Amino acid sequence: MITTFIQTLINGILEGSVYAIVALGFSLIYRITGVINLSQGAFSIFGALAMFTLNQTLGWPPVISGIAAVGATAILAAILGATAFVPSLSRLPASSMLMVTVGLLGVINGLILIFWGNTPYTLPQFSGEKPVKLLGLTIVTQAFWLFGATALIIVLLYILLSRTSAGNALRACSENAGAARLMGIDVPRMTLISFSLAAVIAGIGGIFFGPVTSFQYDTGSTITNAGFIAAVIGGMGTSGGAILGGFAVGILDQLASGYVSTLFSQALTLAVVLVTLLWRPTGLFFRGVLRRMDVREGQRIYHRAPRLAPRTKIVTSFVCACLIVVLPFIIEDDLLRAMVITGILFIAVLGLDVLMGYTGQVSLGQNGFMAIGGYTAGILSATFGVTPLLAIAAAMVLSIACAALLSFVTVRLSGIYLALATLSFGLLIDSLTAGLQITGGPSGLVGVPSMSIGSFEFDSPISMYYLVAGIAATLVLVLYGGIHSSFGRTLQAIRTDQLAATALGINVKRYRAAVFCVSAALASLAGSLYAYFFHFLSPDMVNIQRSFEMITMMILGGEATLVGSVFGSAVLTMLPIVFQPLAQFKIFFEGLLLILVFRYMPGGLYGVIVDTLLRLRRLVLGRSSDALTPAGGGR
C-alpha cells in the first residue's frame, strides 16, 4: 500500500513537472502584460513535433534537433508576437486580449494540423525504454531528464529576471509599464521578449515530456488547460506559485486517478480551481498583486456599429425573411443541413452576444450550458420517454439554475477572473459529460428521438430548418424589444461604466446575473436542438473548443448587434462544406479570423454589410440622409 502510494506520488511529480513548465510561461506573460495567454500549451506541442521531424524524419542528432526545434519555436513566437500579440496589446484590454490568445491557439493548432496532420506522435526516450527499478518503485528514465530540465529552467529564469539588465527591464514593465516607458525602456520590445521567452520555455518542456506521452495537433489545448489550472491554483502572478501549482495539480490528478476514478480526476481538479478563484483569486501560494493594473484592464472596448434608417431596416428585414423562406428550395441537402447547424449555433451565440456585448461579461463556458441542455433533454427523451418540449423546458430550467448558482458564487469576481471562472466551469462540464455513465461517457448519448410538437415530427432537414429559423427569428425580435426597453438601457449603462451605474442606484450584480441566466437558457435551448437534430450527442460536440468557436462567430459577425452573429455562424459553419478540400485549414482560419477581426474589423461582418448598404443607398438616392449614428442597442 505504501509502495503504491509513493509510486503514485512519483507519477504525480512527473506529471506536475510538465504542468509547472507550462504554468511558468503563463506566469511570465501575465506578470509583464496582465494577459492570460491561452496559446501557451500549443508552443509545447509545436516544439515536440519540430523535434520529432528533425530527429526521426530527417535523422538529425538529438542535441542538434532539440536546439533547432527550440529555435523554430522561438521564431514562430516572435512572428506571432510581433504581428498579433504586441500590436493588439496596445489597443485592447486584458479581457479582449484573452480572446486574441484563443485566436493564436487556433492558428498554432491549425498550423500543426496542416503540416503534421492528426496522427499521434511520440518522441523516443533520451535514455532508452528500460525503466529504473528502485526499492520496488518503477521510474521511467525520461523522468530524470524532465526533472532536470524543469530545475534548469527555473534556475535560468531566476538568474535572467534577477541578475541581468534585461531581467530588470522585464520586472520594471511588470510593476508599472507606464513608469518603465518614462525610464526609456522599450515596453513593446520587452513584451515581445517575454512572449517569445514563454514560448521557448513551453517548447523545451514539450521536447522533454514528449517521450512520456503521445501528442497531436489538439494536444496543445489540453496542455494549455493543464497549465492554466496550475497557474490559477498556484498564483498567476508569481513564478514560484506557478511551479508549486503545477506539482500540486499533477499529484492531485494522480491521486484522484488512483484512488477515485480516472474519469473524474480532472473534474476534481477543476473543482479545486473554482474554489481557489472564489476564495483566493490570486492563488493559494501567492499574496498580493505584483503588477499595477492598468485602468483599461477589466474593461471592454466596444465598436459602435452604424445603424440603418428605419425604412432601410424594414426593407432589409423583409428581403432577408424572403430569402430565409425560399433558401431550402435552391440549395442542396448538405448545405441545408449546414444551415440548420448554423441556426442552432446562432441561438447559442445570441445568448453570448447579449452577455458579452450588452453587459461586458466575458464568458468562456457557454459550451457548458449547451452540454447541460443537450444531455438533459436527450436523456429525458431517449431514456424516460419525455416529450421534447417538456424535456427542453426542463433542460432550460436546470441550465438557468446552474447559471444562477454560478453567478451567485462568482459575484465577487469580475474581468479576467470571471472569465477564468467560466472557463473552469466549461472544462468541468467537459469532464463530467465524458465521465458520467448516464451521458454515454466518451462515446456519447445515442437514441435521441427527433424533435416533435404534438404529433408532428421535425424528422427532415427542411422541417428542422424552418423550426430553427422560426425560433431564431422570434428570439431576435424578443431580444430586440428587450434591448430597446428600460432593461436594455440599463444594461448599456452597466456596459459603459459599472461604477457610474452603481452610483445611479442600479443593482449591477442583479442585472448581470439575470443576463447570465438568459444566456445560459439560450445555450441550453441550442444544445437541446443540437441533440434532437443529430439524434446523438457526444462530449466532442459541446466541448470547450465549441465555446471558443462561438466567441469567434460572435466577434466575426459583430458584437452587440444581435443579428450580426448569424453571419459569423454561417461563415464558420459553411466554409468547410463549400470548400471541402480546404477543410483541414478550418482551425487555422478560425483563429486567424478572430485575430484579424479584433485588429482590423471591430464592427465585424455586420458593420461591413451595413456600411456597404448605406453607401449604396446614398449612391441610389444621391443624398446622405441615412447618416451614421451611434448605436444605442440591438440592430
XYZ file of C-alpha atoms in Angstrom:
635
model
C 0.000 0.000 0.000
C 2.794 2.432 0.955
C 4.773 1.498 -2.155
C 1.718 2.107 -4.341
C 1.141 5.487 -2.703
C 4.767 6.545 -3.192
C 4.644 5.336 -6.815
C 1.534 7.491 -7.322
C 3.320 10.489 -5.818
C 6.310 10.000 -8.116
C 3.991 9.796 -11.132
C 2.266 12.930 -9.885
C 5.570 14.792 -9.588
C 6.472 13.672 -13.122
C 3.138 14.923 -14.451
C 3.446 18.063 -12.334
C 6.801 18.876 -13.932
C 5.025 19.219 -17.269
C 2.356 21.477 -15.808
C 4.928 23.547 -13.902
C 6.846 24.332 -17.095
C 3.698 25.470 -18.918
C 2.455 27.391 -15.865
C 5.801 29.224 -15.730
C 5.060 30.607 -19.181
C 1.593 31.675 -18.082
C 3.060 33.455 -15.070
C 5.804 35.207 -17.032
C 3.468 36.702 -19.638
C 0.843 37.627 -17.058
C 3.383 39.468 -14.894
C 4.568 41.556 -17.852
C 1.288 42.158 -19.693
C -1.623 41.227 -17.426
C -2.804 38.789 -20.134
C -3.680 35.108 -19.744
C -2.044 33.516 -22.796
C -4.235 30.574 -23.763
C -1.918 29.652 -26.639
C 0.922 28.679 -24.296
C 0.407 24.911 -24.465
C 0.379 24.891 -28.270
C 4.026 26.006 -28.326
C 4.901 22.871 -26.332
C 3.404 20.620 -28.981
C 4.985 22.621 -31.796
C 8.412 22.219 -30.178
C 7.906 18.486 -29.677
C 6.734 17.951 -33.260
C 9.609 20.011 -34.658
C 11.981 17.816 -32.649
C 10.275 14.673 -33.988
C 10.592 15.811 -37.612
C 14.231 16.837 -37.319
C 15.317 13.799 -35.327
C 13.103 10.954 -36.553
C 12.302 12.044 -40.106
C 15.446 13.900 -41.168
C 17.821 11.913 -38.968
C 19.492 14.861 -37.237
C 21.339 14.123 -33.961
C 19.119 14.570 -30.864
C 21.049 17.543 -29.438
C 21.063 19.472 -32.715
C 17.421 18.559 -33.317
C 16.450 19.853 -29.877
C 18.309 23.142 -30.298
C 16.840 23.672 -33.778
C 13.326 22.813 -32.529
C 13.604 25.375 -29.728
C 14.856 27.899 -32.288
C 11.902 27.170 -34.577
C 9.538 27.662 -31.635
C 11.182 30.995 -30.818
C 10.864 32.145 -34.437
C 7.179 31.196 -34.570
C 6.553 33.003 -31.277
C 8.424 36.099 -32.468
C 6.363 36.228 -35.674
C 3.023 35.778 -33.889
C 4.038 38.136 -31.094
C 5.202 40.899 -33.436
C 2.242 40.656 -35.817
C -0.627 39.860 -33.459
C 0.059 39.849 -29.718
C 2.068 43.056 -29.163
C 0.085 45.284 -31.587
C -3.214 44.083 -30.104
C -1.953 44.638 -26.561
C -1.551 48.366 -27.221
C -5.204 48.653 -28.280
C -7.199 46.076 -26.358
C -7.913 45.420 -22.673
C -6.956 42.184 -20.952
C -10.394 40.589 -21.419
C -10.270 41.105 -25.185
C -6.623 40.017 -25.301
C -7.736 36.747 -23.726
C -9.778 36.085 -26.868
C -6.886 37.148 -29.089
C -4.794 34.417 -27.463
C -7.640 31.992 -28.205
C -7.129 33.015 -31.826
C -3.394 32.389 -31.519
C -4.143 28.943 -30.091
C -6.272 28.209 -33.153
C -3.575 29.467 -35.519
C -0.872 27.265 -33.968
C -3.127 24.199 -33.715
C -4.163 24.798 -37.321
C -0.556 25.021 -38.497
C 0.246 21.783 -36.706
C -2.767 20.073 -38.316
C -1.732 21.327 -41.766
C 1.896 20.222 -41.527
C 1.673 17.128 -39.300
C -1.941 16.011 -39.720
C -3.960 14.410 -36.922
C -1.651 11.432 -36.374
C -0.440 10.904 -32.772
C 3.336 11.147 -32.285
C 5.720 10.113 -29.507
C 9.379 11.028 -29.141
C 11.863 8.272 -28.202
C 13.130 8.403 -24.628
C 16.536 10.011 -24.289
C 17.981 7.117 -22.261
C 16.198 4.114 -23.699
C 12.887 2.461 -22.882
C 14.012 0.381 -19.897
C 12.775 1.928 -16.603
C 14.770 2.153 -13.379
C 13.765 -0.186 -10.531
C 14.422 1.285 -7.084
C 13.043 -0.045 -3.764
C 10.066 -1.565 -5.534
C 9.368 1.609 -7.471
C 9.357 1.940 -11.250
C 10.681 5.181 -12.701
C 10.987 5.833 -16.428
C 14.412 7.212 -17.300
C 12.856 10.173 -19.084
C 11.596 11.352 -15.706
C 15.147 12.259 -14.672
C 15.608 14.297 -17.848
C 12.294 16.054 -17.251
C 13.080 16.811 -13.603
C 16.479 18.148 -14.625
C 15.001 20.303 -17.395
C 12.407 21.733 -15.019
C 15.057 22.603 -12.411
C 17.346 24.118 -15.058
C 14.542 26.281 -16.494
C 13.654 27.544 -13.020
C 17.266 28.433 -12.208
C 17.954 30.120 -15.549
C 14.714 32.101 -15.393
C 15.567 33.251 -11.870
C 19.043 34.378 -12.980
C 17.608 36.153 -16.015
C 14.970 38.075 -14.063
C 17.107 38.963 -11.046
C 20.698 39.266 -12.276
C 20.559 40.760 -15.789
C 19.677 44.163 -17.237
C 17.065 42.550 -19.481
C 15.525 40.943 -16.412
C 15.454 44.303 -14.616
C 13.684 45.815 -17.612
C 11.152 42.984 -17.652
C 10.480 43.398 -13.927
C 10.068 47.154 -14.389
C 7.472 46.516 -17.082
C 5.675 44.068 -14.829
C 5.459 46.520 -11.937
C 4.458 49.620 -13.899
C 4.608 49.709 -17.696
C 3.947 53.450 -17.824
C 6.832 54.294 -15.487
C 9.091 51.852 -17.361
C 8.314 53.676 -20.590
C 9.243 57.009 -18.996
C 12.561 55.485 -17.944
C 13.365 54.797 -21.590
C 12.544 51.082 -21.589
C 11.127 49.821 -24.872
C 7.961 48.240 -23.445
C 6.726 46.660 -26.724
C 10.143 45.084 -27.209
C 10.162 43.725 -23.660
C 6.645 42.406 -24.212
C 7.760 40.578 -27.348
C 10.760 39.168 -25.481
C 8.541 37.888 -22.650
C 6.113 36.318 -25.145
C 8.929 34.613 -27.044
C 10.679 33.535 -23.841
C 7.489 31.940 -22.524
C 7.107 30.103 -25.840
C 10.712 28.861 -25.641
C 10.069 27.553 -22.124
C 6.987 25.742 -23.402
C 8.904 24.366 -26.396
C 11.670 22.998 -24.175
C 9.052 21.417 -21.960
C 7.404 19.789 -24.970
C 10.713 18.281 -26.099
C 11.417 16.787 -22.680
C 7.930 15.462 -21.896
C 7.267 14.342 -25.497
C 8.827 10.896 -24.799
C 6.432 10.132 -21.908
C 3.161 10.864 -23.714
C 1.601 10.862 -27.170
C 0.654 14.171 -28.748
C -1.097 15.537 -31.824
C -2.432 18.811 -33.190
C -5.068 19.401 -30.481
C -2.973 18.244 -27.524
C -1.828 21.848 -27.192
C -5.312 22.757 -25.953
C -5.126 20.038 -23.298
C -1.667 21.185 -22.185
C -2.897 24.795 -22.113
C -5.808 23.809 -19.885
C -3.492 21.933 -17.508
C -1.021 24.828 -17.317
C -3.847 27.276 -16.803
C -5.215 25.181 -13.923
C -1.768 25.003 -12.316
C -1.166 28.746 -12.679
C -4.562 29.633 -11.202
C -4.115 27.336 -8.201
C -0.531 28.397 -7.554
C -0.861 32.066 -8.395
C -0.925 33.575 -11.868
C 1.392 36.426 -10.927
C 4.297 34.517 -9.409
C 6.778 32.016 -10.812
C 7.107 30.171 -7.508
C 3.358 29.833 -7.172
C 3.023 28.572 -10.741
C 5.673 25.907 -10.117
C 4.059 24.760 -6.872
C 0.676 24.820 -8.552
C 1.981 22.591 -11.350
C 3.288 19.964 -8.941
C 0.116 20.215 -6.834
C -2.115 19.622 -9.868
C -0.001 16.694 -11.058
C -0.069 14.997 -7.656
C -3.783 15.687 -7.181
C -4.570 14.276 -10.633
C -2.604 11.066 -9.986
C -4.116 10.586 -6.523
C -7.622 11.120 -7.893
C -6.953 8.711 -10.775
C -5.521 6.057 -8.471
C -7.971 6.282 -5.583
C -11.160 7.720 -7.090
C -11.503 7.408 -10.875
C -9.517 8.441 -13.910
C -12.699 9.798 -15.483
C -13.258 12.240 -12.614
C -9.679 13.227 -11.836
C -9.893 16.386 -13.944
C -13.339 17.217 -12.547
C -11.919 17.141 -9.021
C -9.008 19.340 -10.048
C -11.317 21.850 -11.734
C -13.489 21.959 -8.638
C -10.364 22.991 -6.734
C -9.749 25.698 -9.357
C -13.237 27.129 -8.904
C -12.857 27.144 -5.131
C -9.461 28.844 -5.491
C -10.876 31.555 -7.755
C -13.702 32.209 -5.315
C -11.641 32.079 -2.133
C -8.289 33.488 -3.255
C -8.315 34.631 -6.891
C -4.585 35.445 -6.730
C -3.746 31.783 -5.966
C -3.100 29.550 -2.981
C 0.651 30.235 -2.897
C 0.641 33.944 -3.664
C -0.445 37.050 -1.777
C -0.964 40.469 -3.263
C -0.583 41.704 -6.820
C 2.842 42.016 -8.408
C 1.843 44.311 -11.235
C -0.102 47.554 -11.041
C -3.237 47.180 -13.048
C -3.729 49.499 -15.984
C -7.044 51.332 -15.956
C -8.098 49.602 -19.149
C -7.753 46.134 -17.610
C -11.123 44.709 -16.698
C -12.840 46.976 -19.210
C -14.053 46.119 -22.687
C -13.730 48.194 -25.841
C -16.895 48.370 -27.928
C -17.224 49.420 -31.508
C -20.468 51.235 -32.098
C -21.542 49.892 -35.459
C -23.558 52.095 -37.827
C -27.338 51.898 -37.844
C -29.715 51.702 -40.746
C -32.565 54.175 -41.121
C -35.964 52.696 -40.118
C -37.174 52.381 -43.719
C -33.961 50.733 -44.870
C -34.111 48.415 -41.873
C -37.659 47.328 -42.744
C -36.809 46.699 -46.391
C -33.663 44.774 -45.471
C -35.540 42.660 -42.923
C -38.239 41.833 -45.494
C -35.655 40.787 -48.086
C -33.847 38.600 -45.515
C -37.136 36.981 -44.450
C -37.990 36.150 -48.064
C -34.518 34.694 -48.574
C -34.868 32.528 -45.470
C -38.203 31.170 -46.734
C -37.010 30.240 -50.244
C -33.481 29.135 -49.326
C -34.296 25.417 -48.783
C -35.563 25.171 -52.360
C -32.407 26.499 -54.001
C -29.635 24.705 -52.091
C -28.572 21.070 -51.801
C -29.346 18.846 -48.821
C -25.810 19.037 -47.416
C -25.952 22.825 -47.381
C -29.445 22.717 -45.899
C -28.197 20.594 -43.005
C -25.356 23.064 -42.557
C -27.891 25.886 -42.438
C -29.746 24.061 -39.645
C -26.489 23.787 -37.697
C -25.852 27.477 -38.391
C -29.236 28.397 -36.951
C -28.762 26.256 -33.846
C -25.342 27.742 -33.136
C -26.738 31.218 -33.815
C -29.222 30.708 -30.979
C -26.380 29.890 -28.586
C -24.275 32.796 -29.866
C -27.251 35.128 -29.390
C -27.051 34.460 -25.664
C -23.317 35.065 -25.742
C -23.848 38.340 -27.610
C -26.318 39.598 -25.027
C -23.977 38.611 -22.213
C -20.716 39.929 -23.629
C -21.938 42.620 -25.977
C -24.512 44.290 -23.758
C -23.193 43.763 -20.224
C -19.459 43.272 -20.794
C -19.214 39.889 -19.058
C -16.607 37.690 -20.711
C -17.789 34.076 -20.647
C -15.686 31.190 -21.907
C -18.024 28.475 -20.628
C -21.030 28.770 -22.948
C -20.405 25.190 -24.062
C -21.165 24.046 -20.509
C -24.769 25.237 -20.669
C -25.104 23.879 -24.190
C -23.980 20.490 -22.871
C -26.344 20.654 -19.892
C -29.263 21.439 -22.184
C -28.412 18.849 -24.818
C -27.712 15.981 -22.457
C -30.637 16.719 -20.147
C -33.179 16.911 -22.978
C -31.638 13.938 -24.775
C -31.611 11.725 -21.672
C -35.165 12.651 -20.717
C -36.470 11.838 -24.205
C -34.275 8.823 -25.040
C -34.338 7.115 -21.643
C -37.573 8.233 -19.992
C -39.768 8.989 -22.985
C -40.428 12.608 -22.059
C -41.818 14.685 -24.918
C -39.244 17.019 -26.486
C -40.998 20.241 -25.461
C -41.120 19.218 -21.805
C -37.553 17.893 -21.975
C -36.298 21.176 -23.464
C -38.153 23.159 -20.809
C -36.660 21.003 -18.034
C -33.197 21.367 -19.537
C -33.551 25.153 -19.682
C -34.702 25.274 -16.057
C -31.691 23.204 -14.988
C -29.332 25.407 -17.006
C -30.819 28.564 -15.521
C -30.444 27.095 -12.029
C -26.779 26.255 -12.702
C -26.201 29.736 -14.145
C -27.846 31.368 -11.139
C -25.692 29.303 -8.769
C -22.513 30.065 -10.724
C -23.424 33.746 -10.869
C -24.113 33.781 -7.134
C -20.810 32.182 -6.161
C -18.789 34.298 -8.615
C -20.473 37.574 -7.691
C -17.192 38.932 -6.273
C -15.302 38.221 -9.480
C -15.039 40.497 -12.491
C -12.945 40.981 -15.590
C -10.272 38.394 -16.184
C -11.072 36.364 -13.035
C -14.716 35.968 -14.078
C -13.541 34.774 -17.495
C -11.256 32.224 -15.810
C -14.130 31.013 -13.613
C -16.398 30.466 -16.626
C -13.560 28.697 -18.452
C -13.139 26.389 -15.455
C -16.896 25.742 -15.450
C -16.828 24.824 -19.140
C -13.893 22.458 -18.602
C -15.636 20.931 -15.582
C -18.749 20.150 -17.635
C -16.462 18.682 -20.318
C -15.012 16.311 -17.763
C -18.390 15.293 -16.336
C -20.026 14.587 -19.703
C -17.113 12.336 -20.636
C -17.121 10.569 -17.278
C -20.761 10.009 -16.360
C -22.340 6.740 -17.435
C -25.764 8.304 -17.966
C -24.352 10.587 -20.673
C -22.797 7.679 -22.542
C -19.280 8.645 -21.495
C -16.741 9.437 -24.220
C -18.845 7.531 -26.770
C -21.782 9.895 -26.357
C -25.540 9.664 -25.925
C -27.362 7.669 -28.611
C -31.004 7.055 -29.462
C -32.212 10.652 -29.122
C -35.540 10.927 -30.998
C -36.487 13.617 -33.495
C -37.816 16.938 -32.326
C -41.612 16.940 -32.227
C -44.503 19.182 -31.234
C -47.618 17.179 -30.549
C -47.966 14.586 -33.285
C -45.814 16.450 -35.793
C -42.205 15.332 -36.010
C -39.412 17.500 -37.362
C -37.640 14.493 -38.814
C -36.319 16.021 -42.030
C -33.706 18.738 -42.633
C -36.249 21.082 -44.223
C -38.745 20.828 -41.353
C -35.964 21.295 -38.805
C -34.683 24.252 -40.830
C -37.981 26.109 -40.610
C -38.340 25.280 -36.905
C -34.882 26.604 -36.068
C -35.354 29.659 -38.318
C -38.671 30.447 -36.627
C -37.200 30.105 -33.140
C -34.176 32.246 -34.058
C -36.337 34.973 -35.641
C -38.630 35.045 -32.606
C -35.695 35.302 -30.225
C -34.180 38.172 -32.222
C -37.458 40.106 -32.089
C -37.886 39.468 -28.350
C -34.308 40.420 -27.546
C -34.531 43.463 -29.831
C -37.533 44.655 -27.851
C -35.773 43.939 -24.578
C -32.639 45.826 -25.604
C -34.733 48.877 -26.514
C -36.645 48.776 -23.219
C -35.618 50.291 -19.903
C -33.999 46.948 -19.067
C -31.838 47.175 -22.179
C -30.891 50.761 -21.493
C -29.825 49.731 -18.015
C -27.614 47.019 -19.496
C -25.991 49.577 -21.767
C -25.323 51.818 -18.782
C -23.658 48.895 -16.992
C -21.630 48.094 -20.091
C -20.446 51.685 -20.450
C -19.464 52.330 -16.821
C -20.311 49.990 -13.963
C -19.202 52.441 -11.277
C -21.414 55.180 -12.678
C -24.324 52.732 -12.977
C -23.885 51.723 -9.342
C -23.799 55.381 -8.323
C -27.146 55.856 -10.090
C -28.673 53.158 -7.888
C -28.578 50.302 -10.407
C -28.128 46.868 -8.861
C -25.347 45.798 -11.225
C -24.934 42.333 -9.752
C -28.620 41.527 -10.139
C -28.750 42.640 -13.753
C -25.561 40.759 -14.605
C -26.959 37.601 -13.006
C -30.222 37.973 -14.945
C -28.431 38.302 -18.277
C -26.146 35.408 -17.396
C -29.237 33.242 -16.874
C -30.752 34.398 -20.186
C -27.526 33.498 -21.958
C -27.471 30.074 -20.300
C -31.107 29.433 -21.285
C -30.399 30.171 -24.943
C -27.293 27.955 -24.916
C -29.372 25.197 -23.316
C -32.036 25.537 -26.000
C -29.383 25.314 -28.700
C -27.870 22.215 -27.085
C -31.273 20.509 -26.971
C -31.988 21.263 -30.629
C -28.488 20.002 -31.443
C -29.224 16.641 -29.793
C -32.625 16.252 -31.472
C -31.251 17.155 -34.890
C -28.337 14.694 -34.800
C -30.193 12.075 -32.686
C -26.891 11.856 -30.837
C -24.671 13.978 -28.602
C -21.024 13.420 -27.665
C -18.602 15.416 -25.481
C -16.654 16.480 -28.595
C -19.741 18.253 -29.952
C -20.083 20.534 -26.923
C -16.556 20.774 -25.541
C -14.604 23.902 -24.607
C -13.479 24.317 -28.215
C -17.136 24.939 -29.066
C -17.097 27.906 -26.687
C -14.052 29.344 -28.431
C -15.711 28.760 -31.794
C -18.875 30.568 -30.698
C -16.854 33.537 -29.467
C -15.194 33.662 -32.878
C -18.621 33.584 -34.530
C -19.850 36.468 -32.386
C -16.775 38.651 -32.910
C -16.655 37.865 -36.646
C -20.334 38.650 -37.094
C -20.346 41.776 -34.964
C -20.506 42.145 -31.198
C -23.593 43.773 -29.654
C -25.591 43.603 -32.892
C -27.882 40.594 -32.266
C -28.290 39.692 -35.949
C -24.594 40.035 -36.761
C -23.793 36.696 -35.159
C -25.711 34.872 -37.892
C -23.066 35.959 -40.396
C -20.251 34.684 -38.206
C -22.095 31.419 -37.557
C -22.778 30.927 -41.269
C -19.207 31.650 -42.346
C -17.558 29.260 -39.879
C -20.155 26.528 -40.485
C -20.497 26.775 -44.258
C -16.935 27.410 -45.432
C -15.585 23.911 -44.622
C -18.528 22.424 -46.546
C -18.343 24.736 -49.528
C -14.563 24.362 -49.698
C -14.300 20.712 -48.718
C -10.687 20.283 -49.935
C -9.716 23.088 -47.554
C -11.455 21.568 -44.513
C -8.128 20.921 -42.784
C -7.499 24.687 -42.782
C -10.661 25.355 -40.744
C -8.988 25.590 -37.330
C -6.206 27.809 -38.685
C -8.604 30.217 -40.407
C -10.908 30.383 -37.357
C -8.010 31.524 -35.207
C -6.732 33.916 -37.876
C -10.193 35.430 -38.376
C -10.583 36.060 -34.655
C -7.284 37.958 -34.541
C -7.906 39.912 -37.752
C -11.419 40.969 -36.748
C -10.183 42.298 -33.401
C -7.437 44.274 -35.128
C -8.956 45.461 -38.387
C -12.729 44.922 -38.359
C -14.115 45.857 -34.927
C -17.668 46.096 -36.279
C -17.485 42.587 -37.706
C -19.208 41.474 -40.896
C -22.352 43.252 -39.754
C -20.555 46.582 -39.712
C -19.105 45.953 -43.186
C -22.521 44.989 -44.589
C -24.293 47.971 -43.048
C -21.609 50.368 -44.261
C -21.993 48.918 -47.759
C -25.782 49.282 -47.674
C -25.504 52.873 -46.525
C -23.113 53.703 -49.332
C -25.358 52.024 -51.893
C -28.368 53.924 -50.615
C -26.553 57.226 -50.906
C -25.472 56.355 -54.434
C -29.012 55.398 -55.459
C -30.753 58.340 -53.821
C -27.948 60.806 -54.360
C -28.115 62.079 -50.821
C -26.762 61.209 -47.392
C -29.849 61.344 -45.191
C -29.155 57.867 -43.923
C -26.289 59.146 -41.812
C -24.208 57.059 -39.492
C -25.389 57.445 -35.926
C -24.081 55.868 -32.725
C -25.658 52.536 -31.984
C -27.726 52.540 -28.853
C -28.714 48.925 -28.752
C -29.676 45.964 -30.937
C -29.809 46.440 -34.659
